[in-house]
CSV table of C-alpha atoms and ligand atoms in Angstrom, one decimal:
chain,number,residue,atom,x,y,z
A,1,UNK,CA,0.0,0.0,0.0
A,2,UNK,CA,1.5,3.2,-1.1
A,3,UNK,CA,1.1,6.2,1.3
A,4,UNK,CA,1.0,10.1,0.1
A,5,UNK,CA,3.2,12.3,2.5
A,6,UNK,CA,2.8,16.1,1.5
A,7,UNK,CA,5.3,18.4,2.4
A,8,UNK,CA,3.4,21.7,3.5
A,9,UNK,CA,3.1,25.3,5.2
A,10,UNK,CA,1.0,27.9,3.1
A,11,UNK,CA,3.9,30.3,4.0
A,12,UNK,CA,6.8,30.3,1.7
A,13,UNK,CA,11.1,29.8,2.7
A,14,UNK,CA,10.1,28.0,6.0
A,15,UNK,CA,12.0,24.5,5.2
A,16,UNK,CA,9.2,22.7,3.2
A,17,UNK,CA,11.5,21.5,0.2
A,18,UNK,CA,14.5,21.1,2.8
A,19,UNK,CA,12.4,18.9,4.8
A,20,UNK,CA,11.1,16.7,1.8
A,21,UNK,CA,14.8,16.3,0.9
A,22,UNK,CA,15.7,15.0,4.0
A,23,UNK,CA,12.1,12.9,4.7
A,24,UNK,CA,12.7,11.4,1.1
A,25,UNK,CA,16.0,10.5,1.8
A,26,UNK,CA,15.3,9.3,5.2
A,27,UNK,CA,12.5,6.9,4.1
A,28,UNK,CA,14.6,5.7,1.5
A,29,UNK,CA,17.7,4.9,3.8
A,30,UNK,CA,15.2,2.8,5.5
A,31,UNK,CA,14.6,0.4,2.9
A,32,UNK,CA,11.3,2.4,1.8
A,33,UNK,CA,10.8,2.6,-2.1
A,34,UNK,CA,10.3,6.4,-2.2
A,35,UNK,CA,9.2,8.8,-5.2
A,36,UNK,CA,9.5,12.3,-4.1
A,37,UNK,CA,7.3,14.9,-6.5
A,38,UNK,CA,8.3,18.3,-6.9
A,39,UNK,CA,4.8,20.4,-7.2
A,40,UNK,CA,6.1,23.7,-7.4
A,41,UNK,CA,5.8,24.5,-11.0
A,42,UNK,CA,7.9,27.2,-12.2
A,43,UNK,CA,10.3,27.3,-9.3
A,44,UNK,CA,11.9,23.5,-9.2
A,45,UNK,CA,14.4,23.2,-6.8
A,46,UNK,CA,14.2,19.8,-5.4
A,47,UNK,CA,16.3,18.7,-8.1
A,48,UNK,CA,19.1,21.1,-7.0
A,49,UNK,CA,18.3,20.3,-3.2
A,50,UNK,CA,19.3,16.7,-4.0
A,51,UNK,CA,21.7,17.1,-6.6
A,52,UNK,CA,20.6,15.7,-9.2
A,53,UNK,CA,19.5,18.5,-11.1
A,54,UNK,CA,22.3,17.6,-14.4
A,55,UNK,CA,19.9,14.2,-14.6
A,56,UNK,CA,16.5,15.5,-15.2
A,57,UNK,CA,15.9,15.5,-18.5
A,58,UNK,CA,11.9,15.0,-18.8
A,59,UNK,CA,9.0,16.4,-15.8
A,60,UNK,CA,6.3,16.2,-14.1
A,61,UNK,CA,4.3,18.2,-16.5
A,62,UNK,CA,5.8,16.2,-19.5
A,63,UNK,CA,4.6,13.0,-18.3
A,64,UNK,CA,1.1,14.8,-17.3
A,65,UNK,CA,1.2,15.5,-21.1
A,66,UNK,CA,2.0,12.4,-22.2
A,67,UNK,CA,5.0,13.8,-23.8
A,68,UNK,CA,7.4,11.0,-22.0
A,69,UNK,CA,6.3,7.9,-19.8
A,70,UNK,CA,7.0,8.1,-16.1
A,71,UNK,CA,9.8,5.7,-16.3
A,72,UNK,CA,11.7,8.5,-18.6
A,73,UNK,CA,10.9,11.0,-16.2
A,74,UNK,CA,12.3,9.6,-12.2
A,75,UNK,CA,15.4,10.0,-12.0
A,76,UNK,CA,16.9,7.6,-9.4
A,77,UNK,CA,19.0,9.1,-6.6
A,78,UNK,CA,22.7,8.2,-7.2
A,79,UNK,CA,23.2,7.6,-3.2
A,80,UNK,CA,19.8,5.2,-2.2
A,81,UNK,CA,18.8,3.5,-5.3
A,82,UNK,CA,15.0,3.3,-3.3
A,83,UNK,CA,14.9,7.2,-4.3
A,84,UNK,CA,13.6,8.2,-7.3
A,85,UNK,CA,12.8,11.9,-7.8
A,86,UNK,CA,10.1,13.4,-9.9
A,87,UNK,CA,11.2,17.1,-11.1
A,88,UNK,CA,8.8,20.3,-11.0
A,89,UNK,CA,8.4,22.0,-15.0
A,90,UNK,CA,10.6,24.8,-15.4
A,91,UNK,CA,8.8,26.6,-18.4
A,92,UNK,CA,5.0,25.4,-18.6
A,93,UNK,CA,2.9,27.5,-16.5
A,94,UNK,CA,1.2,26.5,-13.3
A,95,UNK,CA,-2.4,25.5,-14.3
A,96,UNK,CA,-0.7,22.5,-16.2
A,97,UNK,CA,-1.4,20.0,-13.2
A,98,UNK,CA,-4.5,18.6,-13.4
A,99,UNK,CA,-6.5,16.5,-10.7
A,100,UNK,CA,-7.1,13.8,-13.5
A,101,UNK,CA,-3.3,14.0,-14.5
A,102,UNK,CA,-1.9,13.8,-11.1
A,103,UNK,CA,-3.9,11.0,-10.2
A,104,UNK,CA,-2.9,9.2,-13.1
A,105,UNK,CA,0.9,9.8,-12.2
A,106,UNK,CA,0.3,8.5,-9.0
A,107,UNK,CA,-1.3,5.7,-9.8
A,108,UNK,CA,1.5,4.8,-12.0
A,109,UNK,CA,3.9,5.1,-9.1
A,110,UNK,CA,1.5,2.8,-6.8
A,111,UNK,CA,1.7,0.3,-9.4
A,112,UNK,CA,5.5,0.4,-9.6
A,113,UNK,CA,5.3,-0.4,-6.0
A,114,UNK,CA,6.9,2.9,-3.9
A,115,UNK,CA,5.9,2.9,-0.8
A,116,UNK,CA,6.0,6.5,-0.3
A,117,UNK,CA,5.1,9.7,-2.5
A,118,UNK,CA,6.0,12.6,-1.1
A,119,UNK,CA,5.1,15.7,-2.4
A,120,UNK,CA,6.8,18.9,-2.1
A,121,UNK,CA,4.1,21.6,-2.6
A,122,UNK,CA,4.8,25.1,-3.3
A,123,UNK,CA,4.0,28.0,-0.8
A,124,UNK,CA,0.4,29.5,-0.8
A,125,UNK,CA,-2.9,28.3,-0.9
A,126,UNK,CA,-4.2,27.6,-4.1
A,127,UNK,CA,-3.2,26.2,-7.5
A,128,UNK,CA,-0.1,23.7,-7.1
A,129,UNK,CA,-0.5,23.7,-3.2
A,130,UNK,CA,-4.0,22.4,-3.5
A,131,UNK,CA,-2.9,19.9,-5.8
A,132,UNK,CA,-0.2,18.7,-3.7
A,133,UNK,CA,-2.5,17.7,-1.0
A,134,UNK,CA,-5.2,16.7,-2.9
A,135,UNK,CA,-4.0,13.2,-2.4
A,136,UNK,CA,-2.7,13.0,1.0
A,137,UNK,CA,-3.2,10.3,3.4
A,138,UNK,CA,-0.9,12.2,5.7
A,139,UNK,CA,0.7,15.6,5.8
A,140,UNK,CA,3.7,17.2,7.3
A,141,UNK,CA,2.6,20.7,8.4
A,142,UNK,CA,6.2,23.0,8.4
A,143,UNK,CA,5.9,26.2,9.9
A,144,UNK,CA,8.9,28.4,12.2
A,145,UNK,CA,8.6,29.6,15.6
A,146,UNK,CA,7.3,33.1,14.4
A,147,UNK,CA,3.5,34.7,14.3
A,148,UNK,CA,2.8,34.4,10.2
A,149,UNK,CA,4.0,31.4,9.7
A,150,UNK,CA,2.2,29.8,12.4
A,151,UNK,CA,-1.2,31.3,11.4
A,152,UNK,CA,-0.8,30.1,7.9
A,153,UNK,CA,0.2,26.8,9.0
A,154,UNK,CA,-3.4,26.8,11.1
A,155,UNK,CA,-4.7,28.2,7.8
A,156,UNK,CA,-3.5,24.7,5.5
A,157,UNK,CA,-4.8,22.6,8.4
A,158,UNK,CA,-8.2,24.4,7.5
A,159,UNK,CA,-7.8,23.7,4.0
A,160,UNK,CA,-6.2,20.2,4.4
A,161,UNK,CA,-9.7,18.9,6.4
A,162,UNK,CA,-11.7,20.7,3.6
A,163,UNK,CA,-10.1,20.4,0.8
A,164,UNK,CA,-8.2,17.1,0.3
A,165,UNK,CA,-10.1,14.1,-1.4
A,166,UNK,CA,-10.2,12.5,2.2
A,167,UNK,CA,-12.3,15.5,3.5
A,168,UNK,CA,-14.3,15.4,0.4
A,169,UNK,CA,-15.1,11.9,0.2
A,170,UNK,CA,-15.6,11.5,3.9
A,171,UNK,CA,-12.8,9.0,4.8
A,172,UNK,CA,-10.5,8.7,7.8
A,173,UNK,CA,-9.5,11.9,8.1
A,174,UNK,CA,-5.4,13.1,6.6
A,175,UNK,CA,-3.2,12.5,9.3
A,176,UNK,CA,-1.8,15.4,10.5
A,177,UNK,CA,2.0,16.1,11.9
A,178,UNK,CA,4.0,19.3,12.6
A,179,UNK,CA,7.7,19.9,11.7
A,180,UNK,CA,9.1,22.9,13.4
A,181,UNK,CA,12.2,24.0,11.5
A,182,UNK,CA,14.8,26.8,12.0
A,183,UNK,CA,14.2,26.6,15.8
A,184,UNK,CA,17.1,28.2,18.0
A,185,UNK,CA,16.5,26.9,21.5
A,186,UNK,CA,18.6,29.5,23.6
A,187,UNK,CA,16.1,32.2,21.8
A,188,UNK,CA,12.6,30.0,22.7
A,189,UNK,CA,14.5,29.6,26.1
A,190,UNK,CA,15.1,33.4,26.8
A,191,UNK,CA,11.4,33.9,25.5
A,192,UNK,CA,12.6,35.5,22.8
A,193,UNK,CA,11.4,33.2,20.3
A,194,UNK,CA,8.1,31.0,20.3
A,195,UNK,CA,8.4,27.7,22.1
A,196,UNK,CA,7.9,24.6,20.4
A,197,UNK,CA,5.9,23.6,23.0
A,198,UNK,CA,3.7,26.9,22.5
A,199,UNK,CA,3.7,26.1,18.6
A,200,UNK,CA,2.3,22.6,19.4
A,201,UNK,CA,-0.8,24.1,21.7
A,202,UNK,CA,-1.6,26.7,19.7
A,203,UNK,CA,-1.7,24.6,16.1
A,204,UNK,CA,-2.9,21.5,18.7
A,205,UNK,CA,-1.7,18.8,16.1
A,206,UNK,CA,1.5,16.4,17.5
A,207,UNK,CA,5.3,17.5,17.1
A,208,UNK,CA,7.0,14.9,14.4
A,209,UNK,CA,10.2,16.9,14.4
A,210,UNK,CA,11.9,20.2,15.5
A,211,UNK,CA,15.0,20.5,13.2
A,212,UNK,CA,17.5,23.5,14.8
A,213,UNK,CA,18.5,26.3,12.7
A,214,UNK,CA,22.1,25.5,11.4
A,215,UNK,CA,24.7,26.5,9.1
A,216,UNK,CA,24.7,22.9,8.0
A,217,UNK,CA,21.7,23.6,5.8
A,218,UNK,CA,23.3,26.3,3.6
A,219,UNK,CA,26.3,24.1,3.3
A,220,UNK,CA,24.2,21.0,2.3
A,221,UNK,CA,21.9,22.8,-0.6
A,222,UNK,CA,25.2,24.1,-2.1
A,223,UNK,CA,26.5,20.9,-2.1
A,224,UNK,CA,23.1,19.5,-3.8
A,225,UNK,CA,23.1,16.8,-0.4
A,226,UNK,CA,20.1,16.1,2.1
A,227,UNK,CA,20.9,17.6,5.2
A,228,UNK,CA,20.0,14.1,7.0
A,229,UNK,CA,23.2,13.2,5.1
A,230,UNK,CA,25.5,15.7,6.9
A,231,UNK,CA,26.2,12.7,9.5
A,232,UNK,CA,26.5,14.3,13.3
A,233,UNK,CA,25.3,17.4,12.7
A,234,UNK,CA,22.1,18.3,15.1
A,235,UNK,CA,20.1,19.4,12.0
A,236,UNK,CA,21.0,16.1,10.5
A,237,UNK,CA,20.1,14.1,13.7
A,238,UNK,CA,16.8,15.7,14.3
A,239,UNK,CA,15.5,15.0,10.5
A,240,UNK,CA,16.9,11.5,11.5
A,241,UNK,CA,14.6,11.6,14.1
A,242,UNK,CA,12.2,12.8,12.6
A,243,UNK,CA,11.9,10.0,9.9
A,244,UNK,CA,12.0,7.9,12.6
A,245,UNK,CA,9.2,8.7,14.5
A,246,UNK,CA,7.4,9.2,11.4
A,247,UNK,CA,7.4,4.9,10.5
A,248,UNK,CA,6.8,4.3,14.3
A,249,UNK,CA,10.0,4.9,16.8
A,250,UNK,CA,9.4,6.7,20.0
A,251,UNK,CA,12.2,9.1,20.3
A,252,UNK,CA,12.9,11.8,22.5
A,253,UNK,CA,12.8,15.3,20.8
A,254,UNK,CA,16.6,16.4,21.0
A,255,UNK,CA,18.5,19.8,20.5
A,256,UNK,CA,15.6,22.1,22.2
A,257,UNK,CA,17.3,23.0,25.4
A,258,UNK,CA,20.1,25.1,23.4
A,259,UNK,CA,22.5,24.6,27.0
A,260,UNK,CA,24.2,21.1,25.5
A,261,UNK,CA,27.4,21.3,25.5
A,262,UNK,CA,28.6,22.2,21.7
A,263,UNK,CA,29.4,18.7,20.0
A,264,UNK,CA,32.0,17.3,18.9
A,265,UNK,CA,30.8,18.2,15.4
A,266,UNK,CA,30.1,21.8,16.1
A,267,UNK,CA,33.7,22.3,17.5
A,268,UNK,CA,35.3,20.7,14.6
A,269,UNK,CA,33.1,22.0,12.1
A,270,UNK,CA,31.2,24.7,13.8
A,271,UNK,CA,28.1,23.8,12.5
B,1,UNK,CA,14.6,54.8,30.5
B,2,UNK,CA,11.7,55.2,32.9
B,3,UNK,CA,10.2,52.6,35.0
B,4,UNK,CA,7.2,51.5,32.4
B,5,UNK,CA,10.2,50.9,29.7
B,6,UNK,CA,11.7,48.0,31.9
B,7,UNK,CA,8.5,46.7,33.1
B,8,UNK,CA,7.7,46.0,28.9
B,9,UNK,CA,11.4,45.6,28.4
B,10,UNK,CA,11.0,42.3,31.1
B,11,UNK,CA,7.8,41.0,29.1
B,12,UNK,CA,9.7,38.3,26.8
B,13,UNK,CA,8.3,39.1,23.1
B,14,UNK,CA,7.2,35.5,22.8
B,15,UNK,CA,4.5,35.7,25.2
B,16,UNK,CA,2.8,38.8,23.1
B,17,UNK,CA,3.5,36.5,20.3
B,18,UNK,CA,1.6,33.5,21.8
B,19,UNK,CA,-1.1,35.4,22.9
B,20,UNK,CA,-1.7,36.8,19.9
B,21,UNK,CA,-1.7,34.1,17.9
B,22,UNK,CA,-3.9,32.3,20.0
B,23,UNK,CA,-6.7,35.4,19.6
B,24,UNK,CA,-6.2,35.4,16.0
B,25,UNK,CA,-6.4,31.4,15.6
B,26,UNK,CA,-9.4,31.2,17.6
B,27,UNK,CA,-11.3,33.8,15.9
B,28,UNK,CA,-10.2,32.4,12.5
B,29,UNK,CA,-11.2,29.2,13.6
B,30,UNK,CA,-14.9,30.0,14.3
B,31,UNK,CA,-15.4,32.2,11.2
B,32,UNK,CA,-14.3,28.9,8.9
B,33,UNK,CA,-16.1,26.5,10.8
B,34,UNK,CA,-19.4,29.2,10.2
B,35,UNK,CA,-18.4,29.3,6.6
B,36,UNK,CA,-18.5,25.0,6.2
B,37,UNK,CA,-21.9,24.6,8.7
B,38,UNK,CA,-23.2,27.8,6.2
B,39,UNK,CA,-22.5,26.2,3.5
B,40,UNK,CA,-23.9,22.7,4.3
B,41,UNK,CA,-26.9,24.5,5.6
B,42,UNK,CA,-27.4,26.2,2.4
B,43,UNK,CA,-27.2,22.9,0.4
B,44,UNK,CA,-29.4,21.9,2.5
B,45,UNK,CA,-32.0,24.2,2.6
B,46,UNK,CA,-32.0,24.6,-1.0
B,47,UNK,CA,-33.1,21.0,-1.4
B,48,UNK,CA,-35.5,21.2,1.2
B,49,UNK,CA,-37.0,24.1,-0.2
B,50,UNK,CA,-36.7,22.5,-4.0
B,51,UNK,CA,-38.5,19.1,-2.6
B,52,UNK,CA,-41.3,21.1,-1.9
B,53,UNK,CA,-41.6,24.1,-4.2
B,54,UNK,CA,-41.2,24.7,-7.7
B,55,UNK,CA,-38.7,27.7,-6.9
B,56,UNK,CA,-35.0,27.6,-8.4
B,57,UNK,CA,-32.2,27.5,-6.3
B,58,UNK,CA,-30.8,30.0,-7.8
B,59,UNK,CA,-33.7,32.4,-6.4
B,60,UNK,CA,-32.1,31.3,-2.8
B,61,UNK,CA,-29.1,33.3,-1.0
B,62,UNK,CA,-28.1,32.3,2.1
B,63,UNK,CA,-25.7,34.7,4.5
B,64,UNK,CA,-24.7,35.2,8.1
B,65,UNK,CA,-24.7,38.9,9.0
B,66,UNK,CA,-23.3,40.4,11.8
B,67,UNK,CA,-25.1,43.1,13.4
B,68,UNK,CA,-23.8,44.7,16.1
B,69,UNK,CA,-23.3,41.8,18.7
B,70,UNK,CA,-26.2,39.5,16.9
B,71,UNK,CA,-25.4,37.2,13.9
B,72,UNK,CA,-28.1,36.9,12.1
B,73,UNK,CA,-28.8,34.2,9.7
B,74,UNK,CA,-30.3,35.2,6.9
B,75,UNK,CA,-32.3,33.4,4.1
B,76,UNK,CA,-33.7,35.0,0.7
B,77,UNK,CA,-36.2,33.0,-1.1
B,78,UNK,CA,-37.1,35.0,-4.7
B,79,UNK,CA,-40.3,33.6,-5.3
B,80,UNK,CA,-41.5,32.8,-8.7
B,81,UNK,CA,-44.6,34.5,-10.4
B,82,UNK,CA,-47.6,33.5,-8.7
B,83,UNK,CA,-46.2,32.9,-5.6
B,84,UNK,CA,-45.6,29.6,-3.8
B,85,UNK,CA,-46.6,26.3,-6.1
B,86,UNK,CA,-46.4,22.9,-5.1
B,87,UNK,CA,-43.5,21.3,-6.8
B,88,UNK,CA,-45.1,18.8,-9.3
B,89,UNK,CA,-44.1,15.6,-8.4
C,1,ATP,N1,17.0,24.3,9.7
C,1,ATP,C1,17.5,25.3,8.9
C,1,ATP,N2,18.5,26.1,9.3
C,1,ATP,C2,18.9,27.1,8.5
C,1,ATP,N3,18.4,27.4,7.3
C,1,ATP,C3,17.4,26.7,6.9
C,1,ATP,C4,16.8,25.6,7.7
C,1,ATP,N4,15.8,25.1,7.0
C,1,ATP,C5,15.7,25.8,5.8
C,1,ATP,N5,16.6,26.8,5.8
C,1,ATP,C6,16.9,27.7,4.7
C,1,ATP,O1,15.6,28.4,4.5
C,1,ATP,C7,15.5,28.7,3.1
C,1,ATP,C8,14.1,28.2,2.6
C,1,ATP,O2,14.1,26.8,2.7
C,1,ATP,P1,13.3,25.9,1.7
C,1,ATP,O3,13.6,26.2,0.3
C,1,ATP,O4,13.4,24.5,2.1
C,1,ATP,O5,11.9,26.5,2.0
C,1,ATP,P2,10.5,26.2,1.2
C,1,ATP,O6,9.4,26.2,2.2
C,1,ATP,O7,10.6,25.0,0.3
C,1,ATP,O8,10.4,27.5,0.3
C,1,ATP,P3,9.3,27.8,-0.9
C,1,ATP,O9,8.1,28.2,-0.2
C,1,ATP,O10,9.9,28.9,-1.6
C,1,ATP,O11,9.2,26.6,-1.6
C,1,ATP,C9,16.7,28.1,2.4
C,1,ATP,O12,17.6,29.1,2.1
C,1,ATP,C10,17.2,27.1,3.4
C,1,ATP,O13,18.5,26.9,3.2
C,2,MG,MG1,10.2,24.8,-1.8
């Protein structure tokens, strides 16, 4: 049975393609057949987020056209080969993704057997972002310890239980987790910054992850290399943890008390 | 600096933040639930109204207004010429 993860926040820049990156990766290095879609049409970046941006020679869009087969279009990850990566268009416009076309992709990609689609969806509320959750059986809500971002992540839970085919049809409802990203402990800590406690009450849906803000990040997209990759590093442990949770694990959210002594990693590498 | 500047000064910023949120979530949260029960009720209605009437639902508008502390619920029926008719079933 094939599960569809999106990637979400209604607020653009707060981690949502970072996160699917790492999630995709993450699912993959556990022995999960992933296909990670790239929704936002126009602005592909995924691609360059995983480095394999030289490789992508058909798209989403093209296959939605029927202008190459699905097959053509992933392009398997050159570290996990359980990841395969489905590129945004760079040049059609955005009303090219249809519900009937999208639908047909992924029931392509069920029949290939992944176990996982994730979908990356674009910032904002309409267009591409409600096609990127149209599908969802469960959806990672991003947002960052700061006011908008947190009121449009409230805002997609509204649309995600009105909007997706679940809520439509009546079903079990999408299953709901947050990802706080960008967090920087000793500023929650001082009260300077949002807790991720106070994120969790106000948005009242259960913490999968809080990934720290971190150098590591920048270094990592300009490298074209999930940050789950950039072994040691807290960023990298907390999207570990993360996927983790996510297929079941109970583990202990780590790096929110900002007083831990700096790691070995952050002294050698100051990340 | 007087004394009111380190009174606010000692107020941590996140704690304006969360409260504001949580006044702006909650009162977002009841206008969309309002906007779904409205529009279920208006489905509704309209079918009600069509089981029993020959009127079109187009002729129907159903709206919440807010007058000054009151919501009011209101329904417009447009009735056909001649008035209220039995649908003919
Ligand atoms: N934990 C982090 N620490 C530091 N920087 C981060 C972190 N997560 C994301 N960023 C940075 O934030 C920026 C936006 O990230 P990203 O592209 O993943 O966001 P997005 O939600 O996909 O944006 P868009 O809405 O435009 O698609 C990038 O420059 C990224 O490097
Ligand atoms: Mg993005």
């Amino acid at each position: 049975m094939t599960r569809v993860v999106v990637v979400t926040s209604g607020k653009g820049g707060v981690g949502k393609t970072t996160t699917s990156a790492s999630f995709a990766s993450g699912l993959a290095m556990r022995g999960k057949k992933t296909a990670v879609v790239d929704f936002d049409i126009g602005l592909r970046n995924l691609d360059l987020i995983l480095g394999c941006e030289r490789r992508v020679v058909y798209d989403f869009v093209n296959v939605i056209q029927g202008d190459a087969k699905l097959s053509q279009a992933l392009v398997r990850d050159k570290r996990n080969e359980n990841l395969a990566i489905l590129a945004a268009s760079q040049t059609k416009d955005k009303d090219a993704l249809k519900e009937e076309g999208v639908k047909a992709v992924f029931d392509e990609l069920r029949e290939m057997g992944f176990d996982y689609i994730v979908c990356d969806s674009p910032a904002g509320i309409e267009g591409g972002a409600l096609m990127a959750l149209r599908f969802a059986d469960e959806a990672l809500v991003v947002t960052n310890p700061e006011v908008s971002a947190v009121r449009d992540a409230d805002r997609m839970l509204g649309i995600i239980d009105s909007k997706s085919l679940r809520a439509e049809q009546g079903l079990e409802p999408v299953k709901e987790h947050l990802v706080i990203t960008r967090y920087v402990p000793k500023r929650a800590n001082k009260g300077e910054m949002l807790g991720h406690a106070d994120v969790q009450e106000l948005l009242n849906i259960p913490i999968l992850g809080v990934i720290p803000e971190s150098e590591v990040v920048l270094e990592c997209s300009n490298q074209g290399t999930p940050v789950i990759l950039a072994d040691g590093s807290p960023a990298a442990r907390a999207y570990d943890d993360m996927v983790a949770r996510f297929l079941g694990e109970e583990r202990p959210l780590r790096f929110i008390n900002g007083d831990a002594s700096p790691s070995l990693w952050k002294r050698l590498f100051g990340g | 600096m007087g004394l009111l500047d380190i009174f606010i000064k000692k107020r941590p910023s996140a704690h304006i933040a969360r409260e504001r949120l949580s006044l702006v979530l909650a009162h977002e949260r009841a206008e969309r639930l309002s906007t779904d029960v409205i529009a279920r009720l208006k489905e509704e209605l309209i079918a009600v109204i069509c089981r029993h009437t020959s009127i079109n639902k187009d002729a129907l508008n159903v709206t919440v207004e807010h007058r000054d502390s009151l919501e009011v619920l209101k329904v417009d029926v447009v009735l056909p010429e001649g008035g209220l008719r039995r649908a003919v079933t």
